[in-house]
Structures are given as C-alpha cells and as structure tokens.
Short mmCIF file of C-alpha atoms in Angstrom, two decimals:
data_model
loop_
_atom_site.label_atom_id
_atom_site.label_comp_id
_atom_site.label_asym_id
_atom_site.label_seq_id
_atom_site.Cartn_x
_atom_site.Cartn_y
_atom_site.Cartn_z
CA UNK A 1 74.06 68.76 165.03
CA UNK A 2 71.48 68.81 166.66
CA UNK A 3 70.88 65.83 164.05
CA UNK A 4 67.93 63.63 165.75
CA UNK A 5 70.74 60.71 166.40
CA UNK A 6 69.94 59.99 170.11
CA UNK A 7 73.72 60.29 170.52
CA UNK A 8 74.18 57.61 174.14
CA UNK A 9 72.11 55.94 172.91
CA UNK A 10 74.00 55.36 169.75
CA UNK A 11 77.32 55.42 171.21
CA UNK A 12 75.79 52.12 173.77
CA UNK A 13 74.85 50.38 170.67
CA UNK A 14 77.85 50.57 168.11
CA UNK A 15 80.06 49.79 171.49
CA UNK A 16 77.99 46.71 171.54
CA UNK A 17 78.93 46.58 167.58
CA UNK A 18 83.31 46.08 169.91
CA UNK A 19 81.69 43.62 171.92
CA UNK A 20 80.21 41.40 170.04
CA UNK A 21 82.91 41.73 167.74
CA UNK A 22 85.86 40.41 169.42
CA UNK A 23 84.43 37.92 171.57
CA UNK A 24 83.06 36.27 167.59
CA UNK A 25 87.74 37.16 167.15
CA UNK A 26 88.42 35.32 170.42
CA UNK A 27 85.86 32.23 169.70
CA UNK A 28 87.08 31.42 166.73
CA UNK A 29 90.33 32.51 167.59
CA UNK A 30 90.96 33.86 163.92
CA UNK A 31 89.97 37.45 162.44
CA UNK A 32 89.75 41.30 162.67
CA UNK A 33 89.82 43.21 165.25
CA UNK A 34 91.71 46.02 164.15
CA UNK A 35 89.86 47.00 160.90
CA UNK A 36 86.35 46.09 162.70
CA UNK A 37 87.37 48.44 165.34
CA UNK A 38 87.90 51.46 163.32
CA UNK A 39 85.20 50.91 161.43
CA UNK A 40 82.73 50.48 164.33
CA UNK A 41 81.35 53.95 163.90
CA UNK A 42 80.65 54.05 160.12
CA UNK A 43 79.10 51.12 159.48
CA UNK A 44 77.06 51.35 162.97
CA UNK A 45 76.33 54.93 162.40
CA UNK A 46 74.65 54.04 158.71
CA UNK A 47 72.88 50.97 159.72
CA UNK A 48 71.56 52.29 163.13
CA UNK A 49 70.56 55.86 162.31
CA UNK A 50 71.33 57.51 158.98
CA UNK A 51 70.23 53.60 155.78
CA UNK A 52 67.27 52.79 154.49
CA UNK A 53 66.79 48.91 155.46
CA UNK A 54 64.95 46.27 156.59
CA UNK A 55 65.93 43.13 158.68
CA UNK A 56 63.03 41.51 158.19
CA UNK A 57 63.00 42.33 154.15
CA UNK A 58 66.85 41.37 153.46
CA UNK A 59 66.34 42.52 149.69
CA UNK A 60 63.84 45.07 149.77
CA UNK A 61 63.55 47.19 146.52
CA UNK A 62 63.80 50.42 148.22
CA UNK A 63 66.70 49.41 150.40
CA UNK A 64 70.18 51.88 150.68
CA UNK A 65 73.22 48.84 149.29
CA UNK A 66 75.79 48.95 151.82
CA UNK A 67 79.45 47.70 150.43
CA UNK A 68 82.09 46.54 152.73
CA UNK A 69 85.25 46.62 150.30
CA UNK A 70 86.67 47.01 153.89
CA UNK A 71 85.61 43.00 153.40
CA UNK A 72 88.32 42.15 156.51
CA UNK A 73 86.22 44.18 158.78
CA UNK A 74 83.75 40.89 158.64
CA UNK A 75 83.66 41.21 162.64
CA UNK A 76 82.88 43.99 162.83
CA UNK A 77 80.09 44.04 159.87
CA UNK A 78 78.52 40.43 161.10
CA UNK A 79 78.12 42.07 164.26
CA UNK A 80 76.79 45.30 163.06
CA UNK A 81 74.07 43.10 160.74
CA UNK A 82 73.38 41.32 164.46
CA UNK A 83 72.38 44.29 166.28
CA UNK A 84 70.28 45.24 163.72
CA UNK A 85 68.31 43.16 163.85
CA UNK A 86 68.94 40.38 160.80
CA UNK A 87 70.35 37.63 162.54
CA UNK A 88 70.41 36.56 166.29
CA UNK A 89 74.37 37.59 168.07
CA UNK A 90 73.85 34.19 169.60
CA UNK A 91 76.04 33.31 165.78
CA UNK A 92 78.50 35.63 166.55
CA UNK A 93 79.99 32.45 168.45
CA UNK A 94 80.58 31.25 165.59
CA UNK A 95 82.57 33.02 163.34
CA UNK A 96 84.68 31.15 160.94
CA UNK A 97 83.77 27.70 162.37
CA UNK A 98 83.50 25.48 159.20
CA UNK A 99 79.98 24.82 157.46
CA UNK A 100 78.83 28.19 159.53
CA UNK A 101 77.71 30.97 157.14
CA UNK A 102 80.11 33.89 158.95
CA UNK A 103 83.44 33.43 157.70
CA UNK A 104 86.77 35.35 157.41
CA UNK A 105 84.82 37.41 154.89
CA UNK A 106 80.79 38.14 153.75
CA UNK A 107 79.42 36.27 150.84
CA UNK A 108 77.10 38.24 149.24
CA UNK A 109 73.52 37.08 150.33
CA UNK A 110 71.26 34.59 148.19
CA UNK A 111 68.26 32.82 148.65
CA UNK A 112 70.27 29.76 146.69
CA UNK A 113 72.39 29.48 149.95
CA UNK A 114 71.09 30.60 152.26
CA UNK A 115 73.09 27.86 154.81
CA UNK A 116 76.02 29.67 153.41
CA UNK A 117 75.37 34.15 152.83
CA UNK A 118 73.64 35.76 155.94
CA UNK A 119 70.71 38.94 154.92
CA UNK A 120 72.41 42.17 154.58
CA UNK A 121 75.05 41.38 153.28
CA UNK A 122 75.30 42.45 149.22
CA UNK A 123 78.57 41.84 148.72
CA UNK A 124 80.50 39.69 148.87
CA UNK A 125 84.35 40.89 149.57
CA UNK A 126 88.36 38.33 149.04
CA UNK A 127 90.33 40.21 147.60
CA UNK A 128 90.36 44.34 147.83
CA UNK A 129 90.20 46.81 145.87
CA UNK A 130 86.86 45.53 143.62
CA UNK A 131 84.07 46.87 146.29
CA UNK A 132 83.70 51.03 145.01
CA UNK A 133 83.70 49.14 140.99
CA UNK A 134 80.33 47.38 142.53
CA UNK A 135 79.26 50.39 144.65
CA UNK A 136 79.31 51.73 140.67
CA UNK A 137 77.52 49.04 139.20
CA UNK A 138 74.58 49.65 141.60
CA UNK A 139 74.67 53.33 142.11
CA UNK A 140 73.78 53.35 137.14
CA UNK A 141 71.32 50.47 138.34
CA UNK A 142 69.47 51.83 140.50
CA UNK A 143 69.34 55.12 138.23
CA UNK A 144 68.49 53.80 135.36
CA UNK A 145 65.36 52.27 137.35
CA UNK A 146 64.53 55.17 138.19
CA UNK A 147 65.67 53.84 142.50
CA UNK A 148 66.10 56.94 145.33
CA UNK A 149 68.19 54.12 147.18
CA UNK A 150 71.88 55.54 148.42
CA UNK A 151 75.05 52.36 147.98
CA UNK A 152 77.51 53.18 150.19
CA UNK A 153 80.76 51.50 150.03
CA UNK A 154 83.84 51.35 153.19
CA UNK A 155 87.25 50.62 151.69
CA UNK A 156 90.32 51.15 152.83
CA UNK A 157 93.75 52.97 152.88
CA UNK A 158 95.42 49.45 152.13
CA UNK A 159 93.49 48.98 149.41
CA UNK A 160 93.82 51.97 147.26
CA UNK A 161 97.35 51.20 146.42
CA UNK A 162 94.32 49.29 143.98
CA UNK A 163 94.26 50.45 140.84
CA UNK A 164 90.95 49.51 140.13
CA UNK A 165 90.31 51.95 142.61
CA UNK A 166 91.31 54.95 140.78
CA UNK A 167 89.72 52.99 137.32
CA UNK A 168 85.78 53.06 139.39
CA UNK A 169 86.86 57.54 140.72
CA UNK A 170 86.74 58.18 137.36
CA UNK A 171 83.97 56.73 136.01
CA UNK A 172 81.76 57.27 139.22
CA UNK A 173 82.51 60.50 138.53
CA UNK A 174 82.49 60.81 134.22
CA UNK A 175 78.93 59.48 135.14
CA UNK A 176 77.93 61.74 138.25
CA UNK A 177 76.95 59.54 141.01
CA UNK A 178 75.52 61.26 143.40
CA UNK A 179 73.91 58.58 145.03
CA UNK A 180 77.24 56.82 145.65
CA UNK A 181 79.20 58.28 148.49
CA UNK A 182 82.63 56.39 149.83
CA UNK A 183 83.59 56.43 152.82
CA UNK A 184 87.66 55.99 153.82
CA UNK A 185 88.79 54.58 156.77
CA UNK A 186 91.65 56.47 157.10
CA UNK A 187 93.04 54.34 160.06
CA UNK A 188 96.70 54.19 158.20
CA UNK A 189 97.89 50.57 158.49
CA UNK A 190 97.33 48.21 155.69
CA UNK A 191 98.43 44.57 156.19
CA UNK A 192 101.66 45.13 156.00
CA UNK A 193 102.56 47.77 158.74
CA UNK A 194 101.94 51.12 157.77
CA UNK A 195 100.12 52.62 154.52
CA UNK A 196 102.92 56.09 154.67
CA UNK A 197 105.93 54.14 154.79
CA UNK A 198 104.23 50.67 151.98
CA UNK A 199 102.51 53.32 149.64
CA UNK A 200 101.97 56.84 150.76
CA UNK A 201 98.33 58.00 150.43
CA UNK A 202 98.97 61.57 151.29
CA UNK A 203 97.60 64.33 149.94
CA UNK A 204 94.61 61.51 149.87
CA UNK A 205 92.36 64.75 149.94
CA UNK A 206 93.64 66.52 146.88
CA UNK A 207 93.71 63.44 144.78
CA UNK A 208 89.92 62.67 145.29
CA UNK A 209 89.22 66.51 145.10
CA UNK A 210 92.05 66.13 141.58
CA UNK A 211 89.37 63.39 140.25
CA UNK A 212 86.60 65.89 140.59
CA UNK A 213 84.98 64.04 143.89
CA UNK A 214 83.08 65.64 146.09
CA UNK A 215 85.26 65.05 150.30
CA UNK A 216 84.26 65.95 153.16
CA UNK A 217 87.17 65.34 155.81
CA UNK A 218 85.94 63.96 159.35
CA UNK A 219 86.74 62.34 162.57
CA UNK A 220 85.99 59.32 162.40
CA UNK A 221 84.78 57.77 165.83
CA UNK A 222 82.94 61.01 166.04
CA UNK A 223 79.53 60.14 165.56
CA UNK A 224 78.04 63.55 164.56
CA UNK A 225 80.86 64.69 162.09
CA UNK A 226 80.00 61.49 160.62
CA UNK A 227 76.05 61.73 160.67
CA UNK A 228 76.35 65.63 159.33
CA UNK A 229 79.42 64.20 156.51
CA UNK A 230 76.30 62.20 155.70
CA UNK A 231 73.58 64.18 155.82
CA UNK A 232 76.11 67.28 154.32
CA UNK A 233 76.13 63.80 150.95
CA UNK A 234 72.92 63.62 150.33
CA UNK A 235 72.33 67.39 148.90
CA UNK A 236 75.42 66.61 146.55
CA UNK A 237 74.50 66.71 143.43
CA UNK A 238 76.59 66.16 139.94
CA UNK A 239 78.21 64.78 141.80
CA UNK A 240 79.83 61.34 143.96
CA UNK A 241 81.32 61.87 147.83
CA UNK A 242 84.07 60.82 149.84
CA UNK A 243 83.94 61.01 153.91
CA UNK A 244 87.11 60.68 155.12
CA UNK A 245 86.77 59.01 158.11
CA UNK A 246 90.85 59.33 159.89
CA UNK A 247 90.21 56.52 162.25
CA UNK A 248 93.14 54.68 164.96
CA UNK A 249 93.24 50.94 164.28
CA UNK A 250 92.22 48.68 166.91
CA UNK A 251 90.25 52.52 169.07
CA UNK A 252 88.33 51.44 172.27
CA UNK A 253 91.43 48.43 173.27
CA UNK A 254 93.68 50.56 174.04
CA UNK A 255 96.96 48.41 173.34
CA UNK A 256 95.19 46.95 170.42
CA UNK A 257 94.98 50.75 168.73
CA UNK A 258 97.68 51.82 166.14
CA UNK A 259 99.19 48.71 165.89
CA UNK A 260 99.97 46.86 162.65
CA UNK A 261 100.32 43.44 164.85
CA UNK A 262 96.57 43.71 165.50
CA UNK A 263 95.35 43.25 162.21
CA UNK A 264 94.41 40.26 162.30
CA UNK A 265 95.30 39.15 165.59
CA UNK A 266 92.76 37.77 167.74
CA UNK A 267 93.05 37.95 171.52
CA UNK A 268 93.12 35.43 174.22
CA UNK A 269 89.88 33.96 175.86
CA UNK A 270 90.64 34.58 178.97
CA UNK A 271 91.32 38.56 177.72
CA UNK A 272 87.46 38.64 177.34
CA UNK A 273 86.21 39.59 180.56
CA UNK A 274 88.66 42.27 181.23
CA UNK A 275 88.49 43.40 177.21
CA UNK A 276 84.20 43.39 177.67
CA UNK A 277 85.16 46.19 180.89
CA UNK A 278 87.29 48.59 178.72
CA UNK A 279 84.71 48.59 176.34
CA UNK A 280 81.95 49.02 178.48
CA UNK A 281 84.38 51.61 180.16
CA UNK A 282 84.40 54.51 177.76
CA UNK A 283 83.85 58.00 180.14
CA UNK A 284 83.82 61.47 178.50
CA UNK A 285 84.03 64.83 179.63
CA UNK A 286 81.30 67.41 179.26
CA UNK A 287 82.64 70.59 180.39
CA UNK A 288 80.17 73.66 181.71
CA UNK A 289 79.77 76.55 180.07
CA UNK A 290 78.56 78.54 182.70
CA UNK A 291 81.29 77.85 185.39
CA UNK A 292 84.42 80.12 185.80
CA UNK A 293 84.63 83.50 184.80
CA UNK A 294 82.05 85.61 182.28
CA UNK A 295 83.23 85.84 178.99
CA UNK A 296 80.94 84.95 175.67
CA UNK A 297 79.18 81.34 175.66
CA UNK A 298 80.45 80.82 172.21
CA UNK A 299 84.68 80.98 172.85
CA UNK A 300 83.68 78.80 175.75
CA UNK A 301 82.41 76.42 173.81
CA UNK A 302 85.08 77.19 170.81
CA UNK A 303 88.10 76.25 173.78
CA UNK A 304 86.32 73.22 174.65
CA UNK A 305 85.99 71.61 171.77
CA UNK A 306 89.78 73.26 171.01
CA UNK A 307 90.73 70.87 173.46
CA UNK A 308 89.61 67.64 173.46
CA UNK A 309 86.00 68.07 174.93
CA UNK A 310 83.26 65.01 174.25
CA UNK A 311 80.03 67.40 174.31
CA UNK A 312 79.30 70.23 176.07
CA UNK A 313 76.74 70.62 179.18
CA UNK A 314 74.46 73.45 179.11
CA UNK A 315 72.96 73.43 182.27
CA UNK A 316 69.31 76.09 181.74
CA UNK A 317 68.76 77.61 185.67
CA UNK A 318 64.82 79.02 186.17
CA UNK A 319 65.00 81.65 189.29
CA UNK A 320 62.02 79.21 190.58
CA UNK A 321 63.46 75.11 190.91
CA UNK A 322 66.97 76.57 191.90
CA UNK A 323 67.93 80.72 192.96
CA UNK A 324 69.53 81.65 189.88
CA UNK A 325 68.45 82.42 186.60
CA UNK A 326 71.54 80.93 182.96
CA UNK A 327 70.48 80.82 179.61
CA UNK A 328 66.52 79.37 178.34
CA UNK A 329 66.19 77.45 174.45
CA UNK A 330 67.00 80.42 171.90
CA UNK A 331 70.44 81.16 173.64
CA UNK A 332 71.68 77.16 172.66
CA UNK A 333 70.26 77.52 170.02
CA UNK A 334 71.42 80.17 168.94
CA UNK A 335 74.70 78.49 170.26
CA UNK A 336 74.28 75.49 168.03
CA UNK A 337 76.06 76.40 164.83
CA UNK A 338 78.86 77.20 166.56
CA UNK A 339 80.16 73.19 167.46
CA UNK A 340 79.05 69.53 165.63
CA UNK A 341 80.02 68.48 169.92
CA UNK A 342 76.83 67.21 171.70
CA UNK A 343 74.94 69.99 173.58
CA UNK A 344 73.99 67.70 176.90
CA UNK A 345 70.95 70.37 178.02
CA UNK A 346 70.58 69.74 181.66
CA UNK A 347 67.06 71.46 182.36
CA UNK A 348 66.58 72.09 186.14
CA UNK A 349 63.38 74.55 186.06
CA UNK A 350 60.14 74.09 187.14
CA UNK A 351 57.34 72.06 184.65
CA UNK A 352 59.47 70.74 181.81
CA UNK A 353 57.13 69.62 179.76
CA UNK A 354 55.53 72.67 179.12
CA UNK A 355 58.95 74.03 178.01
CA UNK A 356 60.19 70.83 175.91
CA UNK A 357 59.31 71.82 172.86
CA UNK A 358 61.29 74.31 172.86
CA UNK A 359 64.59 72.63 173.73
CA UNK A 360 63.41 70.46 171.66
CA UNK A 361 64.14 73.34 168.42
CA UNK A 362 66.85 74.49 169.58
CA UNK A 363 68.86 71.30 168.39
CA UNK A 364 69.59 69.98 171.35
CA UNK A 365 70.84 66.28 171.28
CA UNK A 366 71.06 65.19 175.52
CA UNK A 367 68.10 66.26 177.15
CA UNK A 368 67.94 65.64 181.01
CA UNK A 369 65.09 67.22 183.15
CA UNK A 370 64.46 66.09 187.44
CA UNK A 371 63.22 63.43 188.46
CA UNK A 372 61.96 66.11 191.25
CA UNK A 373 60.26 68.55 188.69
CA UNK A 374 57.53 64.88 187.10
CA UNK A 375 55.79 62.84 187.65
CA UNK A 376 55.12 59.15 185.82
CA UNK A 377 52.54 60.28 183.29
CA UNK A 378 54.63 63.63 182.51
CA UNK A 379 57.63 62.16 182.31
CA UNK A 380 56.27 59.48 179.97
CA UNK A 381 55.19 62.41 177.67
CA UNK A 382 58.56 64.22 177.51
CA UNK A 383 60.41 60.85 177.07
CA UNK A 384 57.83 59.98 174.62
CA UNK A 385 57.99 62.83 172.63
CA UNK A 386 62.49 63.47 172.56
CA UNK A 387 62.83 59.69 171.49
CA UNK A 388 60.30 60.57 168.24
CA UNK A 389 62.68 64.17 168.40
CA UNK A 390 66.24 61.53 167.81
CA UNK A 391 66.74 63.38 171.27
CA UNK A 392 68.57 61.23 174.06
CA UNK A 393 66.11 61.62 177.25
CA UNK A 394 67.55 62.14 180.50
CA UNK A 395 66.80 62.31 184.41
CA UNK A 396 68.30 63.41 187.10
CA UNK A 397 67.83 63.57 191.23
CA UNK A 398 69.17 65.93 193.85
CA UNK A 399 71.71 64.22 196.35
CA UNK A 400 68.57 64.20 198.91
CA UNK A 401 66.36 61.97 196.33
CA UNK A 402 66.03 58.93 195.77
CA UNK A 403 64.83 57.89 192.34
CA UNK A 404 61.61 57.16 191.98
CA UNK A 405 60.37 53.65 192.01
CA UNK A 406 58.49 54.52 188.67
CA UNK A 407 61.48 55.67 186.59
CA UNK A 408 61.64 51.40 186.14
CA UNK A 409 59.45 51.28 183.55
CA UNK A 410 61.34 54.30 181.65
CA UNK A 411 65.22 52.06 181.62
CA UNK A 412 65.02 51.04 178.37
CA UNK A 413 64.52 54.67 177.54
CA UNK A 414 66.86 56.59 179.66
CA UNK A 415 70.44 57.30 177.95
CA UNK A 416 71.46 58.68 180.78
CA UNK A 417 70.75 59.71 184.20
CA UNK A 418 72.53 62.40 186.14
CA UNK A 419 73.09 62.43 190.25
CA UNK A 420 74.13 64.87 191.22
CA UNK A 421 76.51 65.38 193.07
CA UNK A 422 75.97 69.58 195.13
CA UNK A 423 73.00 71.15 195.35
CA UNK A 424 71.92 72.59 192.34
CA UNK A 425 71.49 75.92 190.75
CA UNK A 426 74.93 78.25 191.03
CA UNK A 427 78.73 77.02 190.03
CA UNK A 428 81.59 76.25 191.78
CA UNK A 429 80.01 73.99 194.59
CA UNK A 430 82.26 71.57 196.78
CA UNK A 431 81.27 68.28 195.88
CA UNK A 432 79.39 66.34 198.26
CA UNK A 433 81.38 62.69 199.65
CA UNK A 434 78.48 61.52 200.72
CA UNK A 435 76.71 60.96 197.28
CA UNK A 436 79.72 57.97 196.80
CA UNK A 437 78.01 56.05 198.49
CA UNK A 438 74.59 56.09 196.42
CA UNK A 439 75.97 56.45 192.90
CA UNK A 440 77.79 53.53 194.04
CA UNK A 441 74.68 51.80 194.74
CA UNK A 442 72.10 53.50 192.55
CA UNK A 443 74.63 51.68 189.74
CA UNK A 444 74.00 47.96 190.74
CA UNK A 445 70.62 48.90 190.73
CA UNK A 446 70.48 49.99 187.77
CA UNK A 447 72.75 47.29 186.11
CA UNK A 448 70.63 44.66 187.61
CA UNK A 449 68.09 45.93 186.19
CA UNK A 450 69.66 45.79 182.48
CA UNK A 451 69.77 49.48 182.24
CA UNK A 452 73.00 49.97 179.33
CA UNK A 453 72.87 54.08 179.31
CA UNK A 454 74.73 55.97 181.43
CA UNK A 455 75.47 57.28 184.46
CA UNK A 456 76.51 61.68 184.56
CA UNK A 457 78.47 63.22 188.04
CA UNK A 458 77.63 66.24 187.57
CA UNK A 459 79.01 68.53 190.68
CA UNK A 460 82.66 69.25 191.76
CA UNK A 461 83.97 66.69 189.46
CA UNK A 462 86.94 68.21 189.39
CA UNK A 463 90.93 66.06 189.53
CA UNK A 464 90.25 64.64 192.67
CA UNK A 465 87.02 64.13 192.91
CA UNK A 466 86.74 62.26 189.38
CA UNK A 467 88.53 58.94 190.33
CA UNK A 468 85.69 58.58 193.18
CA UNK A 469 82.87 59.37 190.80
CA UNK A 470 84.11 56.54 188.08
CA UNK A 471 85.10 53.78 190.50
CA UNK A 472 81.35 54.32 191.45
CA UNK A 473 80.15 54.08 188.14
CA UNK A 474 80.26 57.66 186.47
CA UNK A 475 80.74 57.51 183.55
CA UNK A 476 79.75 61.03 181.89
CA UNK A 477 82.33 63.76 183.44
CA UNK A 478 80.40 67.41 184.59
CA UNK A 479 83.43 69.72 184.89
CA UNK A 480 82.84 73.33 185.42
CA UNK A 481 84.87 75.42 187.60
CA UNK A 482 87.68 72.59 187.24
CA UNK A 483 87.94 73.34 182.93
CA UNK A 484 86.82 76.69 182.97
CA UNK A 485 88.07 77.82 186.35
CA UNK A 486 92.15 76.86 184.81
CA UNK A 487 94.25 79.57 183.30
CA UNK A 488 94.85 76.56 181.57
CA UNK A 489 91.78 74.97 180.08
CA UNK A 490 93.73 71.94 177.89
CA UNK A 491 95.39 71.37 180.61
CA UNK A 492 93.01 70.36 182.67
CA UNK A 493 90.86 68.08 179.94
CA UNK A 494 93.38 66.17 179.81
CA UNK A 495 94.12 65.86 182.87
CA UNK A 496 90.36 65.07 183.99
CA UNK A 497 90.87 62.25 181.53
CA UNK A 498 94.39 61.46 182.50
CA UNK A 499 92.57 60.82 185.75
CA UNK A 500 89.89 58.23 184.68
CA UNK A 501 92.05 56.71 182.60
CA UNK A 502 94.19 55.91 185.75
CA UNK A 503 91.31 54.53 187.03
CA UNK A 504 90.07 52.65 184.26
CA UNK A 505 93.65 50.37 184.67
CA UNK A 506 93.19 50.20 188.35
CA UNK A 507 90.05 47.79 187.79
CA UNK A 508 90.92 46.54 184.63
CA UNK A 509 94.25 45.07 186.64
CA UNK A 510 92.30 44.05 189.78
CA UNK A 511 89.86 42.33 187.23
CA UNK A 512 92.61 40.16 185.86
CA UNK A 513 94.50 39.38 189.09
CA UNK A 514 90.37 37.72 190.07
CA UNK A 515 90.46 36.05 187.43
CA UNK A 516 94.23 34.74 186.91
CA UNK A 517 95.66 36.51 184.23
CA UNK A 518 97.77 39.92 185.83
CA UNK A 519 100.88 38.34 184.15
CA UNK A 520 99.31 37.83 181.15
CA UNK A 521 97.78 41.02 181.08
CA UNK A 522 100.45 43.04 182.21
CA UNK A 523 102.66 41.69 179.40
CA UNK A 524 100.23 42.85 176.34
CA UNK A 525 99.30 46.30 178.02
CA UNK A 526 103.49 47.18 179.47
CA UNK A 527 102.85 49.81 176.97
CA UNK A 528 99.85 51.76 177.49
CA UNK A 529 99.99 51.33 181.84
CA UNK A 530 104.20 52.85 181.69
CA UNK A 531 103.19 56.37 182.06
CA UNK A 532 100.40 55.06 185.23
CA UNK A 533 103.16 53.04 186.07
CA UNK A 534 104.12 54.87 189.80
CA UNK A 535 100.49 55.97 190.11
CA UNK A 536 99.00 52.07 189.92
CA UNK A 537 102.05 50.96 192.13
CA UNK A 538 103.52 48.73 189.37
CA UNK A 539 106.83 50.61 188.44
CA UNK A 540 108.37 46.65 189.74
CA UNK A 541 106.41 44.83 188.62
CA UNK A 542 106.58 46.15 184.74
CA UNK A 543 110.24 46.63 184.63
CA UNK A 544 110.79 42.99 185.70
CA UNK A 545 108.92 42.08 182.06
CA UNK A 546 111.32 41.37 179.37
#
C-alpha cells in the first residue's frame, strides 16, 4: 500500500457515484442498481485515480480507454463520468428519458451525434460479450500507432457465457497485448439468477490462466487492492492482464445486496432520502496497534486484516506533546509491506511540519496532525505536501480543544477530523462522555459548512460507546483495547460492526417514520432487519409483515 491515492477522498467520490446513480434510477423508474453498485469501486478507481483522461478533451489522443462491456451498468458509468466532469451531475435526472442522451446502455460519443451520445463514452454497449473484442482492436491499433495509452475493459460474469469473450481472450494472448487490462465484475449474479446455477463460471481464475493471461484476484470493494492490482498490471509485459474483482451485487444498500431481483429494478422515489442516508453512513473500523498485549506489531496487523478490519490505526507518540513514546516513521516503513490495508497515521508529536516528510516516505495513506501543534500557516504547508503526495490529510483535536477558526478555510482539503474522546498519550483510557455533545455539535457545524470528509472517534471506543459516537456523527472508529484486549479479536471486530449496523438501522427506521414510509421500508428491508429486530424493538412489526 502507500499507493498515493488519497484513500478517504476516493471513498467519498465512490460513495457519490452510488448516490448519483440511485437517484437517476429512481427518477427514471428503471435501470440497473445491482450492476452499477458492484462496479462502483472499479469505475471510480479508474476514472478518479488511474486512467489518463481529460473531460475537457474527451478525444485526446493520449487518453486511456474504458470500454464498458457490461453496459447495463450504465447508471454507475454515467455517474462516474458526471463526477469526473464530463457533464453536469444534474443531467442524471434525465436518465432513460425520451430524447435524453443518458439511455439504458451507453452510446459511443460522436460529434455528429452530440445530442444522443456522451463525451467520454468509447463504446456502444448493447448485446453483451462484444466489448473485449472491441478493446483488443483498440489495443492493437494503439500499438501500431506507437501510442502508450492503456485500454481497460469491464466485463460481467454473466456475459462470460458468450463464446466471443473467449475468442477475444485467445487472440489477446496470441498478440501479447500488454496494454490491455480486463476487469471482471465477479458478483455471481446475472439477469436470471446466480451464475453458478445458470452456467457455472468457476474455476474462473484457472480458465484465464489457461488462456495465458496474467491473472490478479482481489476483493473488488477494497479500493486499495484494486489500485495495487492496476499498478501491477502496468508492469506486465507480453501478455494481457485480467483482474478478477470479487464483488457483491448491489453493494452499498443492504437490502439490495446479493439479490437477483435488484439486477434491473428501481427503488421507489419515496425511499431515496433513506437510501442516501444509508450511503452516507458507511463506517470503518480501525484497530489501534498500540493497545493490548505487547506482542509484535506485525502479528497484530495480520490478525486485524484476517478479522475484517478496514484500516490500521498507528498512534505516533513523541514523549513531548504526549507523555509516552510509541514508534516513529522507521517502524511504519518496516510494517508497510505486510498488508494492503490503509495506514491511518495519527501524529501526536510536536512540530509535525518538521517530520511530515518522514511519514510520507514511510508510505502512510492518511496522516493526521493535532490542531494544538499547528498554526494556519504550518497546517497549510502540511496539507499541501500531503495532497501533492496523494495522502489524505487530517486534523485532530483534544477533548478540551475547540476547532480552530482557521480550519474552516481548509475543509475542502481535509479528509478526516479526529475528535479525541480521551486525553491523548496512552492506551486503555476510559471514554469521556462529555465529548459526545461536542462531537455532535462539531458534526452538525461541519456539514453546514459543506464538509464532505469523515469524523473519526478515537479513545475508549468499544461496543458500548460505539453506538453513541455513531449517533453523534463519527464514521471511523478507532478501537484499541476493545480489539487487542479481547481474547477473541475476530469476535470483537464483528461486535463493533454489529453495533454500528444496529445504530444505522435505527437511524434509517427513524427517517422512514418521519417521512411516512415506515411500513413500506419495513417490507423492503425485512430480511435485513430480522437479525436486529429484538435490539430495535420491532419484533411484532416484523412478524406482522407477510
């Protein structure tokens, strides 16, 4: 890792893709949310970080190409283009409208058909299974022309039933097109049901290996794995690469996930405010490795990754700003190669501006400094340096510290704000309840100032306190002793995520009640709510739904 991708900002942009796509689908009354959501990280990672492209010059000769062979994911593709700047995001409300250019399947852009095609669209997707062949043609033509552009192709596992996919795969291998990378959105659902029931695709990795492709398999919703896989694909010579991205249909909206019925179904417009709230409520669990027993940090990180942690939190203490000393940049640099999880580095040190370059070179993904150690001028320099290196900047405040006035001028560039719920300096402290009101007030104030980043809770977070900080607006949970002080680390992380999920479902139910759609929401969400029914106090309501 340490992939220079401004991790938290990229997650925000991908969240916005899902929000824009589902809004357009609901407005149209039709579309494909399942495929759009399973491929959101793939398309977002390409357009927002890896591909060479220019919305102001969509036919730039040096651009990379994206061929959306699974063209029914058009709402997600259009949303990605809109957020990239190819057209106004407001145009998503015209999806599938008569005479609009945003139709059910994209149309290749042409100046002669500007009213019916979208800049940035390289391929007219209708009958699926053809896109890889088109991509091969572009890749061969680019090589003949001596161009250095790269061709990316998104293919579906349902369309992999088509023989033409495998003919193109044979030809790409024969012609050694190393400027071609296919990405398989392996969500295991096609139009009529589960792929393995209709036409089994597994062992898909072995099949592509047999066709002499370079094969990389990842979790397609882990953007750190996706970016790393694309980087590796760039390095391969004399053969094409396929990234098998294991994804979940409908990922992001719980009652749409892994369900064939949401392949091509629009949600009711009345659900949109609740769905938007769910998409905005994604949370991340970040175990702090200084907590618990003093076994080696490498093993703590490996265990956290195996048990489903989203990030690794690294508390750097200098013995000056705080009384204790932990480790410094040299340790982080040594730990970096052992995991693909993002490193969330919290600098509890004096004069961070003098040391920031060390933590950049250690390949941190998020670096947070304390407001108490910065001025407006020094933070501007720190933030600028972090952004230049593709690192998410953050600011932390102690329980007794208010947000400095100068911070409001930096909200567009800050990806995370840590509100400390203990006095920093040592692990295992008790949560300070008075912080909750402060956190809630800060969250409301930040949103009113159009802050789009994350609020992070750090200190005394466990299954008991997590619900309160979640309700107060925190979406990154730093848990130290609650994880590493437990004899069952896997169970501890599961419990933290369960607590956050209960808090989410309670919030969504309250929203549904306020806007008058409670019963309808309960019906749509029933299979998700059943495991939480007793904690939510809705057993009778759930049992009454037929």
